[in-house]
CSV table of C-alpha atoms in Angstrom, one decimal:
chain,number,residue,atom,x,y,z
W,1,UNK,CA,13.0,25.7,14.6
W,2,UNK,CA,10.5,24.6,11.8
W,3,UNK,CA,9.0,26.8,9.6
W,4,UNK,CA,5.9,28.6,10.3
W,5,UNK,CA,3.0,26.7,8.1
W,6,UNK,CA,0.9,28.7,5.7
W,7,UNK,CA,-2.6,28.8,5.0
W,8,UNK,CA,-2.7,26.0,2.1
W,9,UNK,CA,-0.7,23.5,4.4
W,10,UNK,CA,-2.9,23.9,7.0
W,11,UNK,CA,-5.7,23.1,4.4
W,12,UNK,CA,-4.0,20.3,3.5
W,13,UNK,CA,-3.7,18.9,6.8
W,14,UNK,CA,-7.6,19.6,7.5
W,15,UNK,CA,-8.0,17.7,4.5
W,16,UNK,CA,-5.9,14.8,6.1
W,17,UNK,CA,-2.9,15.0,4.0
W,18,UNK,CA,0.4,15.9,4.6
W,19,UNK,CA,3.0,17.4,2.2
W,20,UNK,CA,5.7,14.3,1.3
W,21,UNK,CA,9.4,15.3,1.0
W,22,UNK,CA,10.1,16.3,-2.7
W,23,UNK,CA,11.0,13.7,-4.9
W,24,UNK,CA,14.2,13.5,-6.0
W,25,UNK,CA,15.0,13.8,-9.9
W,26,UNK,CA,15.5,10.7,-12.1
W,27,UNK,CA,17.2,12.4,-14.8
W,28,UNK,CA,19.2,15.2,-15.7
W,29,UNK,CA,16.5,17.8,-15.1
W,30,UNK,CA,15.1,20.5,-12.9
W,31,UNK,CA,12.1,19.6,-10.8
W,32,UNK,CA,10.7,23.0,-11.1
W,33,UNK,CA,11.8,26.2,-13.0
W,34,UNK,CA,10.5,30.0,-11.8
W,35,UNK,CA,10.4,32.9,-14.3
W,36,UNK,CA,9.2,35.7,-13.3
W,37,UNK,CA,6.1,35.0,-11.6
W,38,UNK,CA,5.6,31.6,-13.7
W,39,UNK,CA,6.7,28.3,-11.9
W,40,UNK,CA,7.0,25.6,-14.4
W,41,UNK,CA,7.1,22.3,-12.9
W,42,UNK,CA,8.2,18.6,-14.0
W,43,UNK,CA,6.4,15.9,-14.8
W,44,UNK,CA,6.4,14.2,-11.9
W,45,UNK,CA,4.7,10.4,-10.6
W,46,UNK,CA,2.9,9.3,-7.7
W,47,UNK,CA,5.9,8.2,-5.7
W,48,UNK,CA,6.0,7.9,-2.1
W,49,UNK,CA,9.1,8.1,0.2
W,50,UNK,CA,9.8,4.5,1.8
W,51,UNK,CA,11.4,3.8,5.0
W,52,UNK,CA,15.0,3.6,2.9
W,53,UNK,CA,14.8,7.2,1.9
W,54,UNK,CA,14.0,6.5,-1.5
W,55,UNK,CA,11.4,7.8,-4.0
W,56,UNK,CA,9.2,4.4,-4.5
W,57,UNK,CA,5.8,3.4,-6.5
W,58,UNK,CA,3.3,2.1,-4.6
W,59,UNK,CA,1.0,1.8,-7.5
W,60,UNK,CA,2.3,0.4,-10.9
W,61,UNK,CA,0.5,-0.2,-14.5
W,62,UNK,CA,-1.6,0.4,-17.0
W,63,UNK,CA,-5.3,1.8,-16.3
W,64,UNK,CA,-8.0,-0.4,-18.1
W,65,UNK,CA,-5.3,-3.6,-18.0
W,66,UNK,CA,-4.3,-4.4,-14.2
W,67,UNK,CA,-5.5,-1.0,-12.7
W,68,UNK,CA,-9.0,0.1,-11.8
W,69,UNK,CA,-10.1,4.0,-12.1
W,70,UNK,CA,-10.1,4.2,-8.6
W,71,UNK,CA,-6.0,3.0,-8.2
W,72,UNK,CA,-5.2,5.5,-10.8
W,73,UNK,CA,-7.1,8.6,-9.3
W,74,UNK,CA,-5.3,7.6,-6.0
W,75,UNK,CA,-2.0,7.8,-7.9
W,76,UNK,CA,-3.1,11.3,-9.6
W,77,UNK,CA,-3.2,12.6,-6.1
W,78,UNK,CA,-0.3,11.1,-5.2
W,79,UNK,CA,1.5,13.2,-8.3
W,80,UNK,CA,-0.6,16.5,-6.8
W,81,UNK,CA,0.9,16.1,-3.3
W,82,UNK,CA,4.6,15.7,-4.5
W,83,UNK,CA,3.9,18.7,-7.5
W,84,UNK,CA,3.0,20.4,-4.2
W,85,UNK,CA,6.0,19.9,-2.4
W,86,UNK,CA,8.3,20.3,-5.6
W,87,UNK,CA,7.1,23.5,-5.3
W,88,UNK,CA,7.6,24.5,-1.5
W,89,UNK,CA,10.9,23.5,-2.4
W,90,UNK,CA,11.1,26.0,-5.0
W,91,UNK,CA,8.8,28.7,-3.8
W,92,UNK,CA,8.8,28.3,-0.1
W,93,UNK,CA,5.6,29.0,0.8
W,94,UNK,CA,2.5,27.8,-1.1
W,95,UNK,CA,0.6,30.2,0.0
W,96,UNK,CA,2.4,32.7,-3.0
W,97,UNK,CA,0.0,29.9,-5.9
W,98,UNK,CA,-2.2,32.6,-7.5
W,99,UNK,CA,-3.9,29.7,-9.4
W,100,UNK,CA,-2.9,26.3,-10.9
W,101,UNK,CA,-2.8,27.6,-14.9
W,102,UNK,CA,-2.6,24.2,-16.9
W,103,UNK,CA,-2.2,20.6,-16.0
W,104,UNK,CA,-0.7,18.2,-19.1
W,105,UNK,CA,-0.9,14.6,-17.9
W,106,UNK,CA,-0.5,11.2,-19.6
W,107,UNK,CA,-2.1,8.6,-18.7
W,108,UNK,CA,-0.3,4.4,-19.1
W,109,UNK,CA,-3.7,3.4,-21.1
W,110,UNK,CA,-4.1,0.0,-21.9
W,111,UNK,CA,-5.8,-0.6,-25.4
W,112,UNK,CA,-9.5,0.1,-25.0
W,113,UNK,CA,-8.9,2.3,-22.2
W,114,UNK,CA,-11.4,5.8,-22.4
W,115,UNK,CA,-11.1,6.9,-18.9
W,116,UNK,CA,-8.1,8.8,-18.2
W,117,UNK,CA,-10.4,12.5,-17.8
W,118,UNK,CA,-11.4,10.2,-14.6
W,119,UNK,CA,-7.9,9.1,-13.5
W,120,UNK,CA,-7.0,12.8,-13.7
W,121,UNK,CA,-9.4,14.2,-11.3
W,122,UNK,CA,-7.1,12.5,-8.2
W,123,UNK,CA,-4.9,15.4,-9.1
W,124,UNK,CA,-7.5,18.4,-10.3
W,125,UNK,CA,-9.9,17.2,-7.2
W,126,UNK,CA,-7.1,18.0,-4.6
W,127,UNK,CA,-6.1,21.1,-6.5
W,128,UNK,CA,-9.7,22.6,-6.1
W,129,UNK,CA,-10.3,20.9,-2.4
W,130,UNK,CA,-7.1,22.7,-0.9
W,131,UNK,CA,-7.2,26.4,-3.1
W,132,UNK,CA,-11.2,26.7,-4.2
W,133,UNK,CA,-12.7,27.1,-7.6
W,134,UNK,CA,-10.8,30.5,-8.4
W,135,UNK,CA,-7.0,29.3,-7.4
W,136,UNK,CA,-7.6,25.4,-8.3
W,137,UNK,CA,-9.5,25.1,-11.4
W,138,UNK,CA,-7.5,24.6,-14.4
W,139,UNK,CA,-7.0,23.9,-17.9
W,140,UNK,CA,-5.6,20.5,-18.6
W,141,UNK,CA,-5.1,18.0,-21.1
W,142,UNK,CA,-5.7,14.3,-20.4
W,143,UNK,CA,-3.2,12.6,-22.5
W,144,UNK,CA,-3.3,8.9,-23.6
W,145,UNK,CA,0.1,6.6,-23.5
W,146,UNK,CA,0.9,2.9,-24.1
W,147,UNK,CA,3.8,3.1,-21.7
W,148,UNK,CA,5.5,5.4,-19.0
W,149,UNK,CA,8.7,5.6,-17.1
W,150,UNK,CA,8.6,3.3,-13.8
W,151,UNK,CA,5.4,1.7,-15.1
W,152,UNK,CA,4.0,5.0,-13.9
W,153,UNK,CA,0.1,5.1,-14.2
W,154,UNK,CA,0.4,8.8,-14.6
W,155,UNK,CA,2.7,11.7,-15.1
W,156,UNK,CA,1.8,15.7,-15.5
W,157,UNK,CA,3.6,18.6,-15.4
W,158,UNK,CA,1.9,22.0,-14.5
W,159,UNK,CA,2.4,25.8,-15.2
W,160,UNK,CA,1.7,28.2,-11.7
W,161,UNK,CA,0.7,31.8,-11.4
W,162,UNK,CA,2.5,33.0,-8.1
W,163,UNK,CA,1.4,36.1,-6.4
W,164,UNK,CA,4.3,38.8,-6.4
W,165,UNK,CA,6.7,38.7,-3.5
């Protein structure tokens, strides 16, 4: 029997999304840690499960070089929608986020490249769209980077208020 859904999956689904399986670690590293009522969790890319089972990235390079704002906002949400099942995985039910407390993400710039506060938003957008202002909203850092792991066009890891159980 599957589980019930909670409130912010069935947002999520209104929204037309639908929570991916978590991606799988590609180190030696904990997805996501909870202490106390703090869940710390990974950086983590815009990977996508393929039809092999394995964590894949549909969208690869620098922003300002081969990628356009719009393909790295799309890959920004991408990251939002596995941080959110990274930590179903941990949590169980996503309906215990208080509020999203900081997002840290680097952005692969190319040289020139001014823009990544706009490549961001794919993540901060969804975060807002699916909990509102008070749970959503953030503070955040938009980090600049000549290179990432995978050719990654962005990473972040997030800090999470959880309600008490």
């Amino acid at each position: 029997m599957a589980a019930a859904k909670g409130a912010v999956e069935e947002k999520l689904e209104a929204l037309g999304l639908k929570l991916p399986p978590a991606p799988r670690p590609i180190g030696n590293y904990l997805p996501a840690v909870q202490v106390g009522n703090i869940l710390y969790v990974s950086g983590t890319l815009g990977t996508v499960r393929d039809e092999n089972d394995q964590d894949i990235m549909p969208i690869k390079g620098k922003l300002g070089g081969e990628l356009t704002i719009k393909q790295g906002y799309q890959s920004a949400k991408l990251m939002a929608l596995n941080h959110l099942a990274l930590m179903k995985k941990v949590i169980g039910d996503l309906d215990r986020i208080e509020r999203i407390v900081k997002m840290v993400g680097y952005v692969n710039s190319a040289p020139g490249f001014t823009e990544a506060h706009l490549v961001l938003n794919g993540a901060s957008d969804l975060y807002v769209d699916l909990l509102g202002e008070e749970r959503g909203k953030h503070a955040r850092a938009a980090l600049f980077q000549n290179e990432l792991g995978l050719d990654a066009p962005v990473e972040a890891e997030m800090t999470v208020l959880l309600k008490s159980e």
